[in-house]
Coordinates of C-alpha atoms and ligand atoms in Angstrom, one line a residue:
M266 CA -23.8 40.6 -21.9
P267 CA -21.9 37.6 -22.4
A268 CA -22.2 35.9 -26.1
T269 CA -25.5 34.0 -26.9
R270 CA -24.1 31.8 -29.7
L271 CA -21.5 29.5 -28.2
P272 CA -20.8 27.1 -31.2
F273 CA -19.4 23.6 -30.0
S274 CA -16.4 22.8 -32.1
A275 CA -16.3 19.0 -32.1
K276 CA -16.3 17.0 -34.9
S277 CA -15.3 13.6 -33.3
Y278 CA -15.3 11.8 -30.0
D279 CA -11.3 13.9 -29.6
F280 CA -11.8 15.4 -26.0
V281 CA -12.7 18.9 -26.2
E282 CA -13.2 21.5 -23.6
Y283 CA -16.1 24.0 -23.6
A284 CA -17.3 27.2 -22.3
S285 CA -18.6 27.7 -18.8
C286 CA -22.3 26.6 -18.7
H287 CA -24.1 30.0 -17.2
N288 CA -27.8 30.5 -16.0
F289 CA -29.7 31.6 -18.9
I290 CA -32.3 34.5 -17.2
G291 CA -34.0 37.3 -18.5
G292 CA -32.2 36.3 -22.5
E293 CA -28.7 36.3 -20.8
L294 CA -26.0 34.3 -19.4
R295 CA -24.8 34.8 -16.1
P296 CA -23.1 32.9 -13.1
A297 CA -24.9 31.4 -10.2
A298 CA -25.0 34.7 -7.4
S299 CA -22.8 32.8 -5.3
G300 CA -20.2 32.3 -7.8
E301 CA -20.3 28.4 -7.3
T302 CA -19.4 26.1 -9.9
L303 CA -19.2 22.0 -10.6
A304 CA -17.3 20.5 -12.7
V305 CA -18.6 18.4 -15.9
E306 CA -17.2 15.5 -16.8
N307 CA -16.9 14.2 -20.5
P308 CA -17.6 10.4 -19.4
R309 CA -15.7 8.7 -22.5
H310 CA -12.6 10.7 -21.4
A311 CA -13.4 11.0 -17.6
K312 CA -12.0 15.0 -18.0
V313 CA -13.6 17.9 -17.2
M314 CA -14.9 19.5 -20.3
G315 CA -16.2 22.8 -18.5
K316 CA -17.9 24.2 -15.6
V317 CA -21.8 24.8 -14.4
A318 CA -23.1 27.3 -12.4
M319 CA -24.6 25.7 -9.0
S320 CA -27.5 28.0 -8.2
G321 CA -29.6 28.8 -4.9
A322 CA -32.7 30.5 -4.0
A323 CA -31.5 33.6 -5.3
D324 CA -30.8 32.6 -8.7
V325 CA -34.4 30.5 -8.4
A326 CA -35.8 34.0 -7.2
A327 CA -34.5 36.3 -10.4
A328 CA -35.3 33.5 -12.8
V329 CA -39.0 33.5 -11.4
A330 CA -39.2 37.3 -11.3
S331 CA -38.0 37.3 -15.0
A332 CA -40.4 35.1 -16.1
T333 CA -43.2 37.0 -14.4
A334 CA -42.5 39.9 -15.9
A335 CA -42.2 38.2 -19.8
F336 CA -45.7 35.9 -18.8
A337 CA -47.5 39.6 -18.7
K338 CA -46.9 40.1 -22.5
W339 CA -46.4 36.6 -23.8
R340 CA -50.1 35.3 -22.5
T341 CA -51.2 37.7 -25.1
V342 CA -49.6 37.0 -27.9
P343 CA -52.0 34.4 -30.1
V344 CA -51.1 31.0 -29.9
K345 CA -50.5 30.8 -33.5
E346 CA -47.7 33.4 -33.1
R347 CA -46.0 31.8 -29.9
A348 CA -46.0 28.6 -32.2
Q349 CA -44.0 30.6 -35.0
V350 CA -41.2 30.2 -32.3
F351 CA -41.1 26.5 -32.3
H352 CA -41.3 26.4 -36.4
R353 CA -37.9 28.3 -36.2
L354 CA -36.5 26.5 -33.3
K355 CA -37.3 23.4 -35.4
S356 CA -34.9 24.7 -38.4
L357 CA -32.1 26.0 -36.4
M358 CA -31.8 22.8 -34.5
E359 CA -31.8 20.9 -37.9
R360 CA -29.2 23.5 -38.9
D361 CA -27.1 22.5 -35.7
L362 CA -27.9 19.0 -35.6
A363 CA -24.0 18.2 -35.8
E364 CA -23.2 20.4 -33.1
L365 CA -26.0 19.4 -31.0
A366 CA -25.3 16.0 -31.2
W367 CA -21.4 15.9 -30.5
L368 CA -22.6 18.5 -27.8
V369 CA -24.5 15.6 -26.3
S370 CA -22.3 12.7 -26.8
H371 CA -19.3 14.7 -25.2
E372 CA -21.5 15.7 -21.8
N373 CA -23.8 12.6 -22.0
G374 CA -21.1 9.9 -23.6
K375 CA -23.8 8.7 -25.7
T376 CA -22.5 7.4 -29.5
Y377 CA -22.8 10.0 -32.0
A378 CA -25.8 7.7 -33.7
E379 CA -27.5 7.6 -30.1
A380 CA -27.1 11.8 -29.7
E381 CA -28.1 12.2 -32.6
A382 CA -31.2 10.3 -32.3
D383 CA -31.7 12.5 -28.8
V384 CA -31.6 15.3 -30.9
L385 CA -34.1 14.1 -33.5
K386 CA -36.6 13.0 -31.2
G387 CA -35.9 16.3 -29.6
I388 CA -36.7 17.9 -32.9
E389 CA -40.1 15.7 -33.2
C390 CA -41.5 16.8 -29.6
V391 CA -40.7 20.8 -31.3
E392 CA -42.4 20.0 -34.2
F393 CA -45.7 18.7 -32.4
G394 CA -45.5 22.0 -30.4
A395 CA -45.8 23.9 -33.3
S396 CA -48.4 21.7 -34.5
L397 CA -50.6 22.8 -31.2
P398 CA -52.8 25.7 -32.6
S399 CA -54.2 23.0 -35.5
L400 CA -55.4 20.8 -32.7
V401 CA -56.0 22.7 -29.2
G402 CA -58.8 24.7 -31.0
G403 CA -61.7 24.6 -28.2
A404 CA -65.3 23.4 -28.8
K405 CA -68.4 25.7 -29.0
L406 CA -71.8 24.4 -28.3
E407 CA -75.2 26.0 -28.3
V408 CA -76.2 23.7 -24.8
S409 CA -79.3 25.7 -24.6
R410 CA -82.1 28.0 -25.9
G411 CA -79.5 31.3 -26.9
V412 CA -77.0 29.9 -24.6
T413 CA -73.2 28.6 -25.5
C414 CA -70.7 27.3 -23.9
E415 CA -66.9 27.0 -25.3
V416 CA -63.6 26.0 -23.9
S417 CA -60.6 27.5 -23.9
Y418 CA -57.0 26.4 -22.6
E419 CA -55.1 29.1 -20.8
P420 CA -51.9 29.4 -19.6
L421 CA -51.4 29.0 -15.8
G422 CA -48.4 31.3 -15.2
V423 CA -44.7 31.0 -14.2
V424 CA -44.3 26.8 -14.2
G425 CA -41.1 24.7 -13.8
G426 CA -39.3 21.7 -15.1
V427 CA -36.8 19.3 -13.8
T428 CA -35.0 17.4 -15.9
P429 CA -32.4 14.2 -15.5
F430 CA -29.0 13.2 -17.5
N431 CA -29.7 10.5 -19.7
F432 CA -31.8 12.4 -22.8
P433 CA -29.8 16.3 -22.4
V434 CA -31.9 17.5 -25.3
M435 CA -35.0 15.3 -25.7
V436 CA -36.4 15.4 -22.0
P437 CA -36.2 19.3 -21.9
L438 CA -38.6 19.2 -24.8
W439 CA -41.0 16.9 -23.4
M440 CA -42.0 20.0 -21.6
L441 CA -40.8 23.3 -22.8
P442 CA -43.1 23.4 -26.5
Q443 CA -46.7 22.4 -24.9
A444 CA -46.0 24.7 -21.9
V445 CA -44.5 27.4 -23.9
V446 CA -46.9 27.4 -26.9
G447 CA -49.6 27.0 -24.2
G448 CA -48.6 30.6 -23.2
N449 CA -46.7 29.7 -20.1
A450 CA -42.7 31.3 -18.7
F451 CA -40.8 28.7 -17.9
V452 CA -38.0 28.2 -15.4
L453 CA -35.9 24.5 -16.3
K454 CA -33.5 23.0 -14.0
P455 CA -31.3 20.5 -16.0
S456 CA -29.4 17.7 -14.9
E457 CA -26.2 19.3 -13.9
Q458 CA -24.1 16.4 -15.3
V459 CA -25.2 16.9 -19.0
P460 CA -26.3 21.0 -18.6
Y461 CA -25.2 22.3 -22.0
G462 CA -28.0 20.9 -24.1
A463 CA -30.7 22.7 -22.2
M464 CA -28.2 25.9 -22.5
K465 CA -28.1 26.0 -26.6
I466 CA -32.0 25.2 -26.2
A467 CA -32.4 28.0 -24.6
L468 CA -30.0 30.1 -26.9
L469 CA -31.5 28.7 -30.1
L470 CA -34.8 30.0 -28.5
R471 CA -33.8 33.3 -28.3
E472 CA -32.6 33.0 -32.0
A473 CA -35.7 31.9 -32.8
G474 CA -37.3 35.2 -31.4
L475 CA -38.4 33.9 -28.0
P476 CA -39.1 37.1 -26.1
D477 CA -36.3 37.1 -23.2
G478 CA -37.8 35.8 -20.1
V479 CA -40.1 33.2 -21.3
V480 CA -37.8 30.6 -21.0
N481 CA -35.0 30.9 -18.1
V482 CA -32.5 28.1 -17.5
V483 CA -31.2 27.9 -13.8
N484 CA -28.4 25.1 -13.2
G485 CA -27.6 23.4 -10.2
G486 CA -28.5 20.5 -8.0
R487 CA -30.9 19.8 -5.2
P488 CA -31.1 23.1 -3.6
A489 CA -31.9 24.9 -7.1
V490 CA -34.7 22.1 -7.4
E491 CA -36.2 22.9 -4.1
A492 CA -35.7 26.4 -4.9
V493 CA -38.2 26.0 -7.8
V494 CA -40.3 23.6 -5.9
D495 CA -41.0 26.1 -2.8
H496 CA -41.1 29.3 -5.0
K497 CA -44.5 30.6 -4.6
D498 CA -45.2 32.0 -8.0
V499 CA -44.6 28.5 -9.5
V500 CA -47.5 27.3 -9.9
A501 CA -47.2 24.1 -11.9
F502 CA -44.1 21.9 -11.9
A503 CA -42.7 18.8 -13.7
F504 CA -39.8 16.6 -13.0
V505 CA -38.6 13.5 -14.9
G506 CA -35.8 11.1 -13.1
S507 CA -35.5 8.8 -10.4
T508 CA -38.3 7.6 -8.5
T509 CA -37.2 8.4 -5.1
V510 CA -36.8 12.1 -6.0
A511 CA -40.0 12.1 -8.2
K512 CA -41.9 10.8 -5.4
A513 CA -40.4 13.2 -2.7
L514 CA -41.0 15.9 -5.3
Y515 CA -44.6 15.1 -5.8
A516 CA -45.5 15.2 -2.3
R517 CA -43.3 18.5 -1.7
A518 CA -45.0 20.4 -4.8
A519 CA -48.5 18.7 -3.6
A520 CA -48.3 20.4 -0.1
H521 CA -47.5 23.5 -1.8
G522 CA -50.9 23.1 -3.7
K523 CA -49.2 23.2 -7.2
R524 CA -50.1 21.0 -10.1
V525 CA -47.5 18.3 -10.5
L526 CA -46.4 15.6 -12.5
C527 CA -43.1 13.4 -11.5
L528 CA -42.0 10.5 -13.8
G529 CA -39.6 8.4 -12.2
S530 CA -37.8 5.1 -12.3
A531 CA -38.2 1.7 -14.3
K532 CA -37.8 -1.8 -14.7
N533 CA -39.1 -2.6 -18.0
H534 CA -39.9 -6.8 -18.4
L535 CA -39.8 -7.8 -22.1
I536 CA -42.0 -11.5 -22.0
I537 CA -40.4 -14.0 -24.6
A538 CA -43.0 -16.8 -25.4
P539 CA -41.8 -19.8 -27.2
D540 CA -43.1 -19.0 -30.5
A541 CA -41.1 -15.7 -30.8
D542 CA -38.8 -15.0 -34.3
V543 CA -35.5 -15.9 -32.5
E544 CA -33.4 -13.4 -35.0
M545 CA -36.1 -10.2 -34.8
T546 CA -36.3 -10.9 -31.1
A547 CA -33.0 -11.5 -30.3
Q548 CA -31.9 -8.3 -32.2
N549 CA -34.6 -6.4 -30.7
V550 CA -33.8 -6.8 -27.0
V551 CA -30.1 -6.3 -27.5
A552 CA -30.8 -3.0 -29.2
S553 CA -33.3 -2.3 -26.1
S554 CA -31.3 -3.3 -23.3
F555 CA -27.9 -2.1 -24.5
G556 CA -28.6 0.9 -26.3
C557 CA -27.6 4.1 -24.6
A558 CA -25.7 1.5 -22.4
G559 CA -29.1 0.7 -20.8
Q560 CA -29.1 4.4 -19.3
R561 CA -32.9 4.8 -20.6
C562 CA -35.9 4.5 -18.6
M563 CA -37.5 2.7 -21.5
A564 CA -34.3 0.0 -21.6
S565 CA -35.2 -3.5 -21.7
S566 CA -33.6 -4.5 -18.1
L567 CA -35.8 -7.9 -17.7
V568 CA -36.3 -10.6 -19.7
V569 CA -38.5 -13.2 -18.4
A570 CA -38.2 -16.4 -20.5
V571 CA -41.4 -18.3 -20.8
G572 CA -40.5 -22.2 -21.3
D573 CA -38.0 -23.2 -23.5
V574 CA -36.3 -20.2 -25.5
D575 CA -32.9 -20.9 -25.1
R576 CA -32.2 -20.7 -28.7
I577 CA -33.6 -17.2 -28.5
I578 CA -31.2 -16.7 -25.2
E579 CA -28.0 -17.8 -26.7
A580 CA -28.9 -15.2 -29.8
I581 CA -29.5 -12.2 -27.7
A582 CA -26.0 -13.5 -25.8
A583 CA -24.3 -13.6 -29.4
H584 CA -25.2 -10.4 -30.2
A585 CA -24.8 -8.9 -27.8
R586 CA -21.0 -10.2 -27.4
R587 CA -20.7 -8.5 -31.0
I588 CA -21.3 -5.2 -29.9
Q589 CA -18.0 -2.9 -30.1
L590 CA -17.7 -0.6 -27.0
G591 CA -16.8 2.6 -27.6
A592 CA -18.3 2.7 -31.0
G593 CA -21.6 0.7 -31.0
M594 CA -21.8 1.5 -27.3
G595 CA -21.1 4.8 -25.1
S596 CA -19.8 4.9 -21.7
I597 CA -21.4 5.2 -18.3
I598 CA -22.1 8.8 -16.8
N599 CA -19.7 8.7 -14.4
E600 CA -17.4 6.9 -12.0
A601 CA -20.1 6.4 -9.1
S602 CA -22.4 4.6 -11.4
V603 CA -19.6 2.5 -13.0
L604 CA -19.4 0.9 -9.3
R605 CA -23.3 0.8 -8.9
I606 CA -23.6 -1.2 -11.7
S607 CA -20.6 -3.3 -11.5
R608 CA -21.8 -4.1 -7.6
A609 CA -25.1 -5.1 -8.8
I610 CA -23.3 -7.7 -11.1
D611 CA -21.3 -8.9 -8.1
Q612 CA -24.2 -9.1 -6.3
A613 CA -26.7 -11.0 -8.8
E614 CA -23.5 -13.7 -9.2
A615 CA -23.2 -14.2 -5.8
G616 CA -26.5 -14.9 -5.3
G617 CA -26.5 -17.5 -8.2
A618 CA -27.1 -15.9 -11.4
K619 CA -25.0 -17.6 -14.5
V620 CA -23.3 -14.8 -15.9
L621 CA -23.4 -14.9 -19.8
L622 CA -21.8 -12.1 -20.8
D623 CA -19.6 -10.2 -18.0
G624 CA -19.0 -6.3 -19.0
R625 CA -17.1 -5.3 -15.8
G626 CA -13.9 -3.9 -15.7
A627 CA -14.4 -3.3 -19.7
K628 CA -12.0 -0.7 -21.3
V629 CA -11.7 1.3 -24.6
A630 CA -8.5 2.1 -25.7
G631 CA -8.2 5.8 -26.1
A632 CA -10.6 6.5 -24.1
P633 CA -9.9 6.5 -20.3
G634 CA -13.8 7.2 -19.1
Y635 CA -16.3 5.1 -17.3
W636 CA -17.0 2.0 -19.1
V637 CA -19.2 -1.0 -18.5
G638 CA -19.6 -3.6 -21.2
P639 CA -22.9 -5.6 -22.0
T640 CA -23.8 -7.7 -19.6
V641 CA -26.3 -10.7 -19.8
L642 CA -27.3 -12.5 -16.5
D643 CA -29.6 -15.9 -16.9
H644 CA -31.4 -17.9 -14.3
L645 CA -31.9 -15.2 -11.4
R646 CA -34.7 -15.9 -9.1
P647 CA -37.4 -12.5 -8.8
E648 CA -36.7 -11.4 -5.5
M649 CA -33.0 -11.1 -6.8
P650 CA -32.5 -6.9 -6.6
A651 CA -31.0 -7.4 -10.3
A652 CA -34.1 -8.7 -11.1
C653 CA -36.6 -6.1 -9.6
E654 CA -34.6 -2.9 -9.0
E655 CA -33.3 -0.6 -11.9
I656 CA -29.7 -1.0 -12.7
F657 CA -29.8 1.8 -15.0
G658 CA -27.1 0.1 -17.1
P659 CA -25.9 -2.2 -20.0
V660 CA -27.3 -5.2 -17.9
L661 CA -30.2 -7.5 -18.8
S662 CA -31.6 -10.1 -16.3
I663 CA -33.4 -13.1 -17.1
V664 CA -35.6 -14.6 -15.1
R665 CA -37.2 -18.2 -16.4
V666 CA -40.7 -19.1 -15.7
P667 CA -42.8 -21.6 -17.1
T668 CA -46.2 -20.6 -18.3
L669 CA -47.1 -17.2 -19.7
E670 CA -49.1 -16.4 -16.6
A671 CA -46.6 -16.6 -14.2
A672 CA -44.8 -14.5 -16.6
I673 CA -47.8 -12.1 -16.6
T674 CA -47.8 -12.3 -12.6
L675 CA -43.8 -11.3 -12.5
Q676 CA -44.5 -8.6 -14.8
N677 CA -47.7 -7.4 -12.3
S678 CA -45.8 -7.8 -9.0
S679 CA -43.1 -5.0 -10.2
R680 CA -43.4 -1.7 -8.4
Y681 CA -42.7 -0.1 -11.6
G682 CA -44.5 0.3 -14.9
N683 CA -43.0 2.6 -17.5
G684 CA -42.6 -0.1 -20.2
A685 CA -43.2 -3.8 -20.8
A686 CA -43.5 -5.9 -23.9
V687 CA -44.2 -9.4 -25.6
Y688 CA -42.6 -11.2 -28.1
T689 CA -44.4 -13.8 -29.9
S690 CA -45.5 -14.8 -33.6
S691 CA -49.3 -15.1 -32.1
G692 CA -51.5 -12.4 -32.5
A693 CA -53.6 -13.9 -29.5
V694 CA -51.0 -14.7 -27.2
A695 CA -49.6 -10.6 -27.9
R696 CA -53.4 -9.6 -27.3
H697 CA -53.9 -11.2 -24.1
V698 CA -50.5 -10.5 -22.6
A699 CA -50.7 -7.1 -23.8
A700 CA -54.4 -6.7 -22.1
K701 CA -52.6 -7.6 -18.7
L702 CA -49.4 -6.0 -18.5
T703 CA -49.4 -3.1 -15.7
A704 CA -47.4 -0.7 -17.8
G705 CA -48.0 2.6 -19.5
M706 CA -46.3 1.8 -22.6
V707 CA -46.4 -1.7 -24.2
G708 CA -44.9 -2.9 -26.9
I709 CA -45.5 -6.1 -29.4
N710 CA -42.1 -7.6 -30.9
V711 CA -40.8 -3.9 -30.0
G712 CA -38.5 -3.4 -27.2
V713 CA -38.6 0.4 -26.8
P714 CA -42.4 1.0 -27.1
V715 CA -41.8 4.9 -27.0
P716 CA -45.1 6.8 -28.1
R717 CA -44.2 9.0 -30.9
E718 CA -45.9 12.1 -31.1
P719 CA -48.9 12.6 -31.3
F720 CA -49.4 9.4 -28.7
S721 CA -47.9 10.6 -25.1
F722 CA -45.0 9.6 -23.0
G723 CA -45.8 8.0 -19.4
G724 CA -45.8 5.3 -17.2
W725 CA -47.9 3.6 -14.6
K726 CA -47.3 2.7 -10.5
D727 CA -44.1 3.6 -9.3
S728 CA -42.9 5.2 -12.9
K729 CA -45.1 7.9 -12.6
F730 CA -46.6 10.2 -9.9
G731 CA -49.4 12.7 -11.0
H732 CA -52.4 12.5 -13.7
G733 CA -52.1 12.5 -17.4
D734 CA -48.5 12.1 -19.3
I735 CA -45.8 14.4 -19.9
T736 CA -46.1 14.7 -23.9
G737 CA -48.6 14.8 -26.5
L738 CA -51.7 16.4 -26.1
D739 CA -51.5 15.7 -22.2
G740 CA -48.8 17.7 -21.7
F741 CA -50.9 20.6 -23.3
R742 CA -53.6 19.9 -20.9
F743 CA -51.0 19.7 -17.9
W744 CA -49.6 23.2 -18.8
T745 CA -52.9 24.7 -19.2
A746 CA -56.6 25.5 -17.7
P747 CA -59.4 24.9 -19.2
R748 CA -61.8 27.6 -19.1
K749 CA -65.6 27.1 -19.5
L750 CA -67.5 29.9 -20.7
T751 CA -71.1 30.4 -20.8
S752 CA -72.6 33.0 -22.5
K753 CA -76.3 34.5 -23.7
W754 CA -77.0 37.4 -25.4
E755 CA -81.0 37.9 -25.8
L756 CA -83.9 37.3 -23.7
Q757 CA -85.2 34.1 -25.0
P758 CA -89.3 34.0 -25.1
D759 CA -89.6 30.2 -25.1
A760 CA -86.8 29.6 -21.9
N761 CA -87.2 26.9 -20.2
W762 CA -85.6 25.7 -16.7
M763 CA -82.0 25.3 -18.7
S764 CA -81.7 28.8 -20.8
Ligands
LIG995 P1 -32.0 11.9 -10.6 O1 -33.6 11.5 -9.8 O2 -30.7 11.6 -9.8 O3 -31.9 13.3 -11.0 C1 -33.1 14.0 -12.1 C2 -32.9 15.2 -11.7 O4 -33.4 15.5 -10.6 C3 -31.6 16.0 -11.8 O5 -32.1 17.6 -12.3 C4 -30.8 16.3 -10.8 O6 -29.8 17.4 -10.2 C5 -31.9 16.5 -9.5 N1 -32.0 15.9 -8.1 C6 -31.2 14.6 -8.0 N2 -31.4 14.4 -6.4 C7 -32.2 15.2 -6.1 C8 -33.0 15.5 -4.8 N3 -32.6 14.7 -3.9 N4 -33.9 16.2 -4.7 C9 -34.0 17.3 -6.1 N5 -33.3 17.4 -6.9 C10 -32.6 16.0 -7.0 O7 -32.0 11.1 -12.3 P2 -30.8 10.9 -13.2 O8 -29.7 9.8 -12.4 O9 -30.6 12.2 -13.7 O10 -31.8 10.2 -14.1 C11 -31.9 8.5 -14.0 C12 -33.2 8.4 -13.4 O11 -34.4 9.0 -14.5 C13 -33.6 6.7 -13.7 O12 -34.0 6.6 -12.6 C14 -34.4 6.7 -15.1 O13 -35.3 5.8 -15.1 C15 -35.1 7.8 -14.8 N6 -35.8 8.9 -15.9 C16 -37.2 8.5 -16.2 C17 -37.8 8.7 -17.3 C18 -39.4 9.0 -17.3 O14 -39.9 8.9 -18.5 N7 -39.9 7.8 -16.2 C19 -37.2 9.3 -18.3 C20 -35.5 9.5 -18.1 C21 -35.1 8.9 -16.8

């Protein structure tokens, strides 16, 4: 068996090669059955840091078989014991925080601070999973004379999840704690662009005492994903990624009769009212738009400027101009994304947008990777692609509208409804706007309104397909089935029609 402790030695942004990222099946690291691999690039350096297994149906079948065998025992382990694994995982992730953060920074291109935040947010998800036994005890009630009804949340069986490139540690941990503490066995297919975060989580889970086979990681692309969705023994499936894929996989899994939840893309509107605090708004919008180089489904990508807010726009552009590429903002995931983002800026400019800040062609000394600098585009028309389509890069588009109602109408017309926010110093304006926004996660003077545990994460409209949210108690409900048990132990002399 290959080693299952593979420390990552990086302590800075300097390029470091890493071990091959095999699949993790039945507690063992194994290459894909076909031997196929794909290069994993360090986007800061545009250099291959390792290779990832590219799996097919045979690998998925092996992972499902291992999960099926493990599930038989794991489902019988009391929930309090299952949660202990996640208490230990939390300690191990804290022990290896710097190693994990450098790994995420190298495979994804985030700055160290952003990579560390990915890991810390993942740890918070683990902490929530560990706390589930205190939260999920079922109710019991005497519902009629001598008759009690109780509910328990039962595991579903072997379940699957697929995750995107932008949060290599956090997003897998949106799924694993609730599903595994819930008693299921899991097959995870992480993004082939950033496979190492999930590999480390799997190895740490093993070190934390999780029985082999309860969590399996199968790497690869579309064929691996489709094999997970189509496998007859995978009974529930969750996905986080782009809307096109989310919608297709939602339909595909549902056609198999599976329980399915798929989170998709976003175009998050930030409405700025004229009474908004200039400095707080500017700093917050900049952090939201350019954090993680805009590669966040909760990034603000569209400011809806209401009336005369020129001084706030100027302050936003001034703050954005001060961002130091490479130190304060990381790189773009790959060359194709740089080209896509640059094309979107070209197209907006050709359509009449005013480019207040231009990140095209940006370079960082000593790091010949994939870069786009912070970009601010003003005076877009709402129907222009940069105003209504997801760019997924460091591009902030601005549409000017005359009234708050026009701003609300614009947000409501978006096909996406992940996040939205309003900036104002008026409680009345905040309540009025927040109540009318059609988005699952709404901020008041908060540009990245990600609900922290125990609140759940999930959007509306084309940002999510399926019922419920992915994190919090909704996640636990998604990965479990409520069993309602009704019992009677004595003949009741005063029985009525309900007894
Ligand atoms: P993506 O959809 O390209 O890939 C996500 C996953 O799906 C990867 O594991 C990939 O291997 C797989 N995949 C890609 N194409 C596929 C296909 N045709 N069939 C089956 N599987 C396929 O997304 P990405 O580029 O990795 O991530 C960025 C996207 O994810 C953005 O649209 C972003 O908004 C979205 N996202 C959404 C949320 C959310 O919570 N709503 C969170 C993070 C990212």
